PDB file of C-alpha atoms in Angstrom:
ATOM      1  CA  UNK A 200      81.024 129.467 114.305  1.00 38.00           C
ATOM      2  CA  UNK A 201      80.095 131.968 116.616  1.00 39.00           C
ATOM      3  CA  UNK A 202      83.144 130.903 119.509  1.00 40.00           C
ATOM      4  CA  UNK A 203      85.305 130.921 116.400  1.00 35.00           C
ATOM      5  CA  UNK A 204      85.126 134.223 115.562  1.00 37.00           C
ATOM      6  CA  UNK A 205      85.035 135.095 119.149  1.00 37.00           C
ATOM      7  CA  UNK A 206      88.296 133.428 119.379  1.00 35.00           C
ATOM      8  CA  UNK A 207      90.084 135.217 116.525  1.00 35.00           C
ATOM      9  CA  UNK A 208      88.848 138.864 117.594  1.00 36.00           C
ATOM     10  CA  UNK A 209      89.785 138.038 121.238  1.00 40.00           C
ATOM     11  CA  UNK A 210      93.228 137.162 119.541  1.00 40.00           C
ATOM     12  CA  UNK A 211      93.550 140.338 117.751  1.00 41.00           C
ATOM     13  CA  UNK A 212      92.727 142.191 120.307  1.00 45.00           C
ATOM     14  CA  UNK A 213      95.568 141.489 122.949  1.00 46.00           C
ATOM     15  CA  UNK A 214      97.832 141.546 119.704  1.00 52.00           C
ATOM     16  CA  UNK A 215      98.356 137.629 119.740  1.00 50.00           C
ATOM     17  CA  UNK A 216     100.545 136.732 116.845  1.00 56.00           C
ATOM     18  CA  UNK A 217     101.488 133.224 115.048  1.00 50.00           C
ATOM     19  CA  UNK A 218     104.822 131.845 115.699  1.00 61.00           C
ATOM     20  CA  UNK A 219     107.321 132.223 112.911  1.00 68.00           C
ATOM     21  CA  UNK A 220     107.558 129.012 111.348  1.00 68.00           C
ATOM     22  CA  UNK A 221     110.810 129.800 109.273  1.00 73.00           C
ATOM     23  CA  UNK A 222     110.953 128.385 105.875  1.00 75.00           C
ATOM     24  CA  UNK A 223     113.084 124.932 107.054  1.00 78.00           C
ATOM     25  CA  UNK A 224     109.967 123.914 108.982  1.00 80.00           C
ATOM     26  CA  UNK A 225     107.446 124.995 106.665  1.00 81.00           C
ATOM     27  CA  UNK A 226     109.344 123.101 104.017  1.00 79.00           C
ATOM     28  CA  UNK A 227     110.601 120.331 105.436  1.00 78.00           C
ATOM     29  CA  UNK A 228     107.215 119.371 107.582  1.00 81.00           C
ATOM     30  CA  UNK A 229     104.171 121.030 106.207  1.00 82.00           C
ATOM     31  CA  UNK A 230     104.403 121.407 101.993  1.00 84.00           C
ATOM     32  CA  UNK A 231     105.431 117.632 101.742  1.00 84.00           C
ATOM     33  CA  UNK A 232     101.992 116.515 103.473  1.00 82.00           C
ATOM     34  CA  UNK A 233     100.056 118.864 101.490  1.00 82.00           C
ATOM     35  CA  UNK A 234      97.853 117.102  98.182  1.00 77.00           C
ATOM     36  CA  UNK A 235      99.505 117.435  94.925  1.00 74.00           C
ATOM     37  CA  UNK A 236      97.138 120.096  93.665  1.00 74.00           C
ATOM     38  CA  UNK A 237      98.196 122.254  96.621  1.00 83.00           C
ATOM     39  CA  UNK A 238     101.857 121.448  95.915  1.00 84.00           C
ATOM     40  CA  UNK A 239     101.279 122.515  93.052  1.00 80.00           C
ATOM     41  CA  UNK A 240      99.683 126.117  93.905  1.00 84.00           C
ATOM     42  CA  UNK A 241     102.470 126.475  96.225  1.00 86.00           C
ATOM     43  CA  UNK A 242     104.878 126.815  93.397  1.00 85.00           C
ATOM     44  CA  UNK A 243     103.390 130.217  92.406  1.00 86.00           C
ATOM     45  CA  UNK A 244     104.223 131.952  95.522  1.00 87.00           C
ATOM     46  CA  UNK A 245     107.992 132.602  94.943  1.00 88.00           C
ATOM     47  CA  UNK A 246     111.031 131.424  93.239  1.00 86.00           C
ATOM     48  CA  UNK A 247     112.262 130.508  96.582  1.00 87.00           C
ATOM     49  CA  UNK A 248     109.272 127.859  96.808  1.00 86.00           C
ATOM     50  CA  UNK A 249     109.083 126.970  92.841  1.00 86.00           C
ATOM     51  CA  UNK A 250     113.009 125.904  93.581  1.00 86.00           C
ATOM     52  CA  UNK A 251     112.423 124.017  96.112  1.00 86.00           C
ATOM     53  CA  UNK A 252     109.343 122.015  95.546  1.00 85.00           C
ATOM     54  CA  UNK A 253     110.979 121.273  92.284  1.00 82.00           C
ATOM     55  CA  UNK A 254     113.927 119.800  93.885  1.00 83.00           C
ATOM     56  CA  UNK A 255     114.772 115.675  94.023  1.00 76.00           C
ATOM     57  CA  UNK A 256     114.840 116.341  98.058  1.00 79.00           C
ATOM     58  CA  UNK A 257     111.207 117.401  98.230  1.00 83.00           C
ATOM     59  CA  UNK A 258     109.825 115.228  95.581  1.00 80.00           C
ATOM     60  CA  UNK A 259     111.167 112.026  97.638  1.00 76.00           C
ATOM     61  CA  UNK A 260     109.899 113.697 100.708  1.00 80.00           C
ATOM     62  CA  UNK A 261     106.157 114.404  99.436  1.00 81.00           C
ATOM     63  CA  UNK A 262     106.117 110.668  97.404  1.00 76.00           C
ATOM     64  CA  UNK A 263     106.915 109.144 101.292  1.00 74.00           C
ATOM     65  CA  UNK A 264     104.225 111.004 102.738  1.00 73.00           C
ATOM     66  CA  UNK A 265     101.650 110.049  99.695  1.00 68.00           C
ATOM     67  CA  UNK A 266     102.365 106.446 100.351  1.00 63.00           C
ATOM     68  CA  UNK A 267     100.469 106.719 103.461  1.00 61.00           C
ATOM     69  CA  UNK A 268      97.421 104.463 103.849  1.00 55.00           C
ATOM     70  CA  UNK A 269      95.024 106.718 103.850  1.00 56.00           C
ATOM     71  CA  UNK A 270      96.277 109.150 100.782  1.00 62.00           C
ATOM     72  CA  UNK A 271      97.083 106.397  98.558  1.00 72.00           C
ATOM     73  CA  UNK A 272      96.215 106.352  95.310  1.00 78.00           C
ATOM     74  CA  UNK A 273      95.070 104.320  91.790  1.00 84.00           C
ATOM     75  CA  UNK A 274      96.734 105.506  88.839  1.00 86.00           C
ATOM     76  CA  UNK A 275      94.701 103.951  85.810  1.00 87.00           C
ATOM     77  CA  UNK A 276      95.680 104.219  81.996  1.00 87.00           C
ATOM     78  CA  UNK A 277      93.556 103.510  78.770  1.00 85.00           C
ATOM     79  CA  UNK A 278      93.985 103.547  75.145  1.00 85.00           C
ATOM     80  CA  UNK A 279      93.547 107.223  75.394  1.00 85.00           C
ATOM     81  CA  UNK A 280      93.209 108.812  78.671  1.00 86.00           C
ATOM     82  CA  UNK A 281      94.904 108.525  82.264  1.00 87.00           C
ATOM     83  CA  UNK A 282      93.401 109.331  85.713  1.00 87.00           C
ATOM     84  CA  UNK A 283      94.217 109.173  89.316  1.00 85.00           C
ATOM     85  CA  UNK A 284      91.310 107.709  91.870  1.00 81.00           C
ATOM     86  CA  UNK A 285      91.830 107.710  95.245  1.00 75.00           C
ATOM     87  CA  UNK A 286      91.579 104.148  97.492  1.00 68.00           C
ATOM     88  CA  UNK A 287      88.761 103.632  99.762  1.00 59.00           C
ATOM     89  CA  UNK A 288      84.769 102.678  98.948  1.00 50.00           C
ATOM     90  CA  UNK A 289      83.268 105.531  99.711  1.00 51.00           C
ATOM     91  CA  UNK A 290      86.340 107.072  96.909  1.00 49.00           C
ATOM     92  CA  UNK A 291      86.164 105.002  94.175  1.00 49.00           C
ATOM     93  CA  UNK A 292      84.356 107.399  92.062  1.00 57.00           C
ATOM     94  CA  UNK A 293      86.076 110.415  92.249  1.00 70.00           C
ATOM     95  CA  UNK A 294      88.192 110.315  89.802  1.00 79.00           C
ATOM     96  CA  UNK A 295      91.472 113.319  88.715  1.00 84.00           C
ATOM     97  CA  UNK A 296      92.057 112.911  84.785  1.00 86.00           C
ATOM     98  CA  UNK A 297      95.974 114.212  84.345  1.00 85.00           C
ATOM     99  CA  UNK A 298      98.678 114.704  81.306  1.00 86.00           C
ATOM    100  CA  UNK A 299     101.139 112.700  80.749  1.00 87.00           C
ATOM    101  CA  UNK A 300     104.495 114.721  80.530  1.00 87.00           C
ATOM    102  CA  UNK A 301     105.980 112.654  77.413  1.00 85.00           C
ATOM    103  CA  UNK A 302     104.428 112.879  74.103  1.00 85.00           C
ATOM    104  CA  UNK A 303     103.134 109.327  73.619  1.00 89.00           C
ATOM    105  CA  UNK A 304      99.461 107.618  73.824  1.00 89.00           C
ATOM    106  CA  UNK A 305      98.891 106.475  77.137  1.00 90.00           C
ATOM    107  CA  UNK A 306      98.699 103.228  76.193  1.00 89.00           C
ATOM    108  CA  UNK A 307     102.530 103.390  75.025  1.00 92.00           C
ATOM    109  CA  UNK A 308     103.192 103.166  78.443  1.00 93.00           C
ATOM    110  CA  UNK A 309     104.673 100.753  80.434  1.00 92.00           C
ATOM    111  CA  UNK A 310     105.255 100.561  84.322  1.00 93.00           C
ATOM    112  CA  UNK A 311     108.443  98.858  85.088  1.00 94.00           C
ATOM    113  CA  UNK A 312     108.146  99.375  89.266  1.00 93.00           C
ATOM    114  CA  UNK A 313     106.753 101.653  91.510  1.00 91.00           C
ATOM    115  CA  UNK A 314     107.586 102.487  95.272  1.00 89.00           C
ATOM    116  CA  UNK A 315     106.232 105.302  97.354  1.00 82.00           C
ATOM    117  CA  UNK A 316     104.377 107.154  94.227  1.00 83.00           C
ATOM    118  CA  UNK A 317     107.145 107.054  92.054  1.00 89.00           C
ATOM    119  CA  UNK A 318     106.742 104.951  88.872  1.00 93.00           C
ATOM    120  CA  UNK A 319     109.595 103.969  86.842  1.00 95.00           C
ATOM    121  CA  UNK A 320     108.005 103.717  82.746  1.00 95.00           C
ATOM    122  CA  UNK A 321     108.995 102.471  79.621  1.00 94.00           C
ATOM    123  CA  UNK A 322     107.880 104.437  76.021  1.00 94.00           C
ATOM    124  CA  UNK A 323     106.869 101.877  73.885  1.00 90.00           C
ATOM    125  CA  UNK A 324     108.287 103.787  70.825  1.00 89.00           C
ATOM    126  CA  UNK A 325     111.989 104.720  72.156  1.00 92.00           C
ATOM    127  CA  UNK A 326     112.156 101.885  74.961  1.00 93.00           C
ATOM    128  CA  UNK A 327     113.465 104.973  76.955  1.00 94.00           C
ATOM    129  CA  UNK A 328     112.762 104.854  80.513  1.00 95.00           C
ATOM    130  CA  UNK A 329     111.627 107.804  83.062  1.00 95.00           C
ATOM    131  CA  UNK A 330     110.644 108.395  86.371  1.00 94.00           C
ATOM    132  CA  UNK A 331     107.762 109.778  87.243  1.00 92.00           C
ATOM    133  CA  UNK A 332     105.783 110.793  89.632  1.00 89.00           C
ATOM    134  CA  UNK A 333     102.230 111.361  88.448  1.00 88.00           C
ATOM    135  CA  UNK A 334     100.593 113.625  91.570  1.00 81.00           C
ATOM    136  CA  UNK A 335     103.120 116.715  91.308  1.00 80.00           C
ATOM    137  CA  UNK A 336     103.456 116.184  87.483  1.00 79.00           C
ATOM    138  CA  UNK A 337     107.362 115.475  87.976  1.00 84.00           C
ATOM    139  CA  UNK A 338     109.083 113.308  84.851  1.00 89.00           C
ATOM    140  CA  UNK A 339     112.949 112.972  84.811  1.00 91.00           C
ATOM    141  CA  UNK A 340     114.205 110.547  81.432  1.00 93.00           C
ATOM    142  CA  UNK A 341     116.866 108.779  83.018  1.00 94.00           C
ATOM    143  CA  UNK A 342     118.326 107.243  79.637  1.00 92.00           C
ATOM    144  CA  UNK A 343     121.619 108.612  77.892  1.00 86.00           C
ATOM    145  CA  UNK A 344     123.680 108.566  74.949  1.00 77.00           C
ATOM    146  CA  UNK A 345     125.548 105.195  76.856  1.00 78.00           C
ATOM    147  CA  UNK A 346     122.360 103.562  75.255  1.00 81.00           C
ATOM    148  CA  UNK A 347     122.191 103.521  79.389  1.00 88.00           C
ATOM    149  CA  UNK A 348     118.138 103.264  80.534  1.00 91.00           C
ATOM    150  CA  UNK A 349     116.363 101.724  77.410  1.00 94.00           C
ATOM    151  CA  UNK A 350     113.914  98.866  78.257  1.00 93.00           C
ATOM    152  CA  UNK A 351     114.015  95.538  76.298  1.00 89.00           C
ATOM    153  CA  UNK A 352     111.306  93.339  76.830  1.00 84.00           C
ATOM    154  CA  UNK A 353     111.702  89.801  77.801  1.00 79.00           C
ATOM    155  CA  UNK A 354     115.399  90.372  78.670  1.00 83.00           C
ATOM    156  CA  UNK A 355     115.397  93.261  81.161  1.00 89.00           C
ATOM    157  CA  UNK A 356     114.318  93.491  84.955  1.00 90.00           C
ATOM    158  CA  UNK A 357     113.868  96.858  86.766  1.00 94.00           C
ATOM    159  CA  UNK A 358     113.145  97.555  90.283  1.00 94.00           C
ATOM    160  CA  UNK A 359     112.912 100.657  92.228  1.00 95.00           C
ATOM    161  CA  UNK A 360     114.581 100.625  95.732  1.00 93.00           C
ATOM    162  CA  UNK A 361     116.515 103.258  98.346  1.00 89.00           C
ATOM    163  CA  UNK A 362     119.756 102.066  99.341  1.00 88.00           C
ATOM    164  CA  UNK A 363     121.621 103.236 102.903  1.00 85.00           C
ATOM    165  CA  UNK A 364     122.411 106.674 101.921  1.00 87.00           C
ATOM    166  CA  UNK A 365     118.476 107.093 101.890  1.00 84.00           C
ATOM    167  CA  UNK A 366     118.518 107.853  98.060  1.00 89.00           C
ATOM    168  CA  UNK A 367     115.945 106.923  95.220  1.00 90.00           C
ATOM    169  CA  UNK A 368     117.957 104.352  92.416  1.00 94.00           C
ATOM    170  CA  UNK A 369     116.467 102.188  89.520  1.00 96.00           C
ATOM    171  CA  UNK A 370     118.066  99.033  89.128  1.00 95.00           C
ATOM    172  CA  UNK A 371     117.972  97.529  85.599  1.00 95.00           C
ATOM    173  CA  UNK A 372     119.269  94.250  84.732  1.00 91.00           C
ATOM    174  CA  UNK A 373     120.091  94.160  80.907  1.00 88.00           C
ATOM    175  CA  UNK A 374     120.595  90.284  79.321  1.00 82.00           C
ATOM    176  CA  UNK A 375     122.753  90.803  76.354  1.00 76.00           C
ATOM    177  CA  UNK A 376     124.189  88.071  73.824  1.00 75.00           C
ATOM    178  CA  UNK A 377     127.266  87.149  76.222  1.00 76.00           C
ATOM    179  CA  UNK A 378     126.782  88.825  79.586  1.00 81.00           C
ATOM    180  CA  UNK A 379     124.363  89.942  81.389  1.00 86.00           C
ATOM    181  CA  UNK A 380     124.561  93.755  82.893  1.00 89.00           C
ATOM    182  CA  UNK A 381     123.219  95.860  85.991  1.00 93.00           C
ATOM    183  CA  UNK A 382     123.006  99.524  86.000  1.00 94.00           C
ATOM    184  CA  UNK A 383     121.763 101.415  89.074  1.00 95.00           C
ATOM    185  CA  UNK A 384     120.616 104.980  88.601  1.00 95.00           C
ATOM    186  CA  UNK A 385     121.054 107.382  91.425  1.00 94.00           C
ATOM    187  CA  UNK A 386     118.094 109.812  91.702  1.00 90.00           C
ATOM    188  CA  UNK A 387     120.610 112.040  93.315  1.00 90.00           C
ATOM    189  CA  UNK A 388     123.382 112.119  91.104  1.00 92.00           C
ATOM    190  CA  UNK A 389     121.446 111.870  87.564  1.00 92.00           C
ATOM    191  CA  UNK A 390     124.368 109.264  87.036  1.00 93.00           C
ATOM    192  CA  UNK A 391     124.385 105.547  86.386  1.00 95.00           C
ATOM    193  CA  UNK A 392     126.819 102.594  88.018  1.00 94.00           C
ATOM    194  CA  UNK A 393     127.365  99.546  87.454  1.00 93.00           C
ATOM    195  CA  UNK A 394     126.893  96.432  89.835  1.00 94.00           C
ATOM    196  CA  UNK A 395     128.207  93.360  89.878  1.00 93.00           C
ATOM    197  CA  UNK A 396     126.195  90.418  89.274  1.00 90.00           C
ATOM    198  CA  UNK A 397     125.902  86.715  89.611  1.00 86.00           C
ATOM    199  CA  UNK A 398     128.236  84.413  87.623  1.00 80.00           C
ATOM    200  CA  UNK A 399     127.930  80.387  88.599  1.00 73.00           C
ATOM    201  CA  UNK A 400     124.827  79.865  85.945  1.00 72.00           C
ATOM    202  CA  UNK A 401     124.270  81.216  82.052  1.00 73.00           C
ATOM    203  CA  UNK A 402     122.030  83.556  82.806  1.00 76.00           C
ATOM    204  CA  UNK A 403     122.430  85.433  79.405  1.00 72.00           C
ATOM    205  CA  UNK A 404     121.340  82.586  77.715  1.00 71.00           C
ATOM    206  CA  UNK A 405     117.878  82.144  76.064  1.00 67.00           C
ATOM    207  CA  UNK A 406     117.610  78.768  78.763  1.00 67.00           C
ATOM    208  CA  UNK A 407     116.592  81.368  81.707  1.00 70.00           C
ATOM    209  CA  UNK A 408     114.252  83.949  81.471  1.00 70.00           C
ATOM    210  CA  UNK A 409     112.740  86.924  83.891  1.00 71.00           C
ATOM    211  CA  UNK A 410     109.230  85.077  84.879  1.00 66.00           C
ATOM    212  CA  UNK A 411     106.097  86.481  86.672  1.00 56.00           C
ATOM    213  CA  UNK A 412     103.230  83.545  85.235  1.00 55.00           C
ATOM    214  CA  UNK A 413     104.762  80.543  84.943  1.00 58.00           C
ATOM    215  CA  UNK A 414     107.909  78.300  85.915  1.00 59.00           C
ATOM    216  CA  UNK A 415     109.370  75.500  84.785  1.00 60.00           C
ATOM    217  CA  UNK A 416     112.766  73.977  84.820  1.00 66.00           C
ATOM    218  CA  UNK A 417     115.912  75.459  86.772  1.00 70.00           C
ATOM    219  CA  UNK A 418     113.707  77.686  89.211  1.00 76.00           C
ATOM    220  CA  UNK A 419     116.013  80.347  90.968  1.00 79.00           C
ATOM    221  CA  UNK A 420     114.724  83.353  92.773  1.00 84.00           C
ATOM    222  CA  UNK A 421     117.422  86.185  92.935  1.00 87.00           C
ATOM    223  CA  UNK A 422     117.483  88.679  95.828  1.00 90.00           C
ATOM    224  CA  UNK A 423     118.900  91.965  95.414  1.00 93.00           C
ATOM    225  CA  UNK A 424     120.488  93.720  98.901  1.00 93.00           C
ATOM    226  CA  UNK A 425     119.071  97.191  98.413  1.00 91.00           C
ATOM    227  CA  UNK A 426     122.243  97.854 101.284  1.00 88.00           C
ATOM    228  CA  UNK A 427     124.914  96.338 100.544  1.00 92.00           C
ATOM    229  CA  UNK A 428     123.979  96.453  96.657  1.00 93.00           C
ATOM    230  CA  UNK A 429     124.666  92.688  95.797  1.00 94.00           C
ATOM    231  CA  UNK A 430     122.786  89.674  94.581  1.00 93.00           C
ATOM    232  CA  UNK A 431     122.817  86.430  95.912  1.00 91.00           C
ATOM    233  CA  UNK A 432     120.213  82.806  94.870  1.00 88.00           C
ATOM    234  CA  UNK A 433     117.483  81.343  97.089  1.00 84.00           C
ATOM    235  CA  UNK A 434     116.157  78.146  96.038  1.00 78.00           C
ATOM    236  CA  UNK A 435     113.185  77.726  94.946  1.00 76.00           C
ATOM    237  CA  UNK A 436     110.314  75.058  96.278  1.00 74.00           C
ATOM    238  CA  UNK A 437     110.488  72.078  94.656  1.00 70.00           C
ATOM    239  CA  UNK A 438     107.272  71.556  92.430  1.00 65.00           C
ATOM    240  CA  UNK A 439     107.766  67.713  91.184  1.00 64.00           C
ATOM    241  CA  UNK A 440     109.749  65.928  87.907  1.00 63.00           C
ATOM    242  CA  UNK A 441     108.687  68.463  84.898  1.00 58.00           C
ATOM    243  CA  UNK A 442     105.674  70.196  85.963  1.00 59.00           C
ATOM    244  CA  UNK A 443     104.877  73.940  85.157  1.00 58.00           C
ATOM    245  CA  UNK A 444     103.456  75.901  87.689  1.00 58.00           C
TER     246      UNK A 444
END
């Protein structure tokens, strides 16, 4: 302590002054490393900072930064209450209760997909979907009048990817009664597009469904090209005649 201090009033002395930063730098390199709380505090200094820590740029920014090993993060939710606990077992205990931003119970929640802190949800009473990102306490509802972004169970798929130009999309597959539909959502734009998807099997038909605990039957894994944005089949291991794995 005592070289410290001998430090900063040798500084002062010969009139030793901090580089400026400018506001690009401090932006672009130091607030997105910061922890959400300070994020947070940072919005209180100016408009100028409020506007820009609120922006899409900085939120994908600070989420890429957060997915770092050592600053990643549990996000738990109960009947009635949500919290974030950090990773690591000397960690496990401390434990940052938060709000959710939509008015539902926290158990009307559903997580579609995450990727690099942001979550992609589902309200269980609208089927509307959001993104969110829980640590800066940023929710954008990402459904529209198009009856474009509402979640139906057992028939949709969402996924959460960056394409080539580097921006944040949601990718829902929708199974209707004669088609089946994919919407992409730019995080960018606010707008929806529509892909293209596979046509040499039925999948709108009840015979195939979206599967994560078992498989039986006409097993085909589809691969999505976050690039080029297209789909294409990869077979699937052979398990034997009729068994269900």
């Amino acid at each position: 302590m005592k070289k410290l201090k001998g430090c900063l009033y040798s500084a002062s002395e010969s009139n030793t002054k901090l580089p400026d930063l400018g506001p690009d730098l401090i932006m672009s390199e130091i607030l997105p490393r910061l922890p959400a709380k300070c994020v947070g505090r940072a919005k209180l200094v100016c408009k100028e900072w409020l506007s820009c820590i609120s922006s899409k740029e900085f939120v994908m920014m600070h989420c890429r930064h957060m997915c770092k090993g050592s600053r990643q993060k549990i996000l738990s939710i109960g009947q009635e209450s949500c919290f974030i606990s950090s990773t690591g077992v000397d960690l496990v205990d401390e434990k940052t209760m938060i709000t959710l931003p939509f008015h539902v119970r926290p158990s009307d929640v559903w997580i579609l997909s995450s990727l690099n802190g942001l979550l992609c949800v589902c309200l269980r009473n609208t089927f509307e979907m959001l993104i969110w990102n829980p640590l800066i306490r940023s929710c954008i509802n990402i459904s529209d009048s198009k009856s474009y972004g509402f979640f139906k169970i057992y028939s949709d798929a969402v996924g959460l990817y960056i394409d080539s130009s580097n921006d944040y999309r949601v990718l829902h597959i929708k199974r209707g009664r004669f088609t089946v539909d994919v919407m992409a959502y730019s995080r960018r734009t606010s707008h929806w597009k529509r892909i293209p998807f596979l046509q040499k099997r039925h999948y709108h038909t009840n015979g195939y469904v979206w599967s994560g605990f078992w498989l039986a039957g006409d097993i085909v894994i589809i691969r999505f090209d976050v690039n080029t944005e297209t789909f294409s089949e990869i077979g699937f291991p052979y398990v034997g005649n009729g068994e269900t794995c």
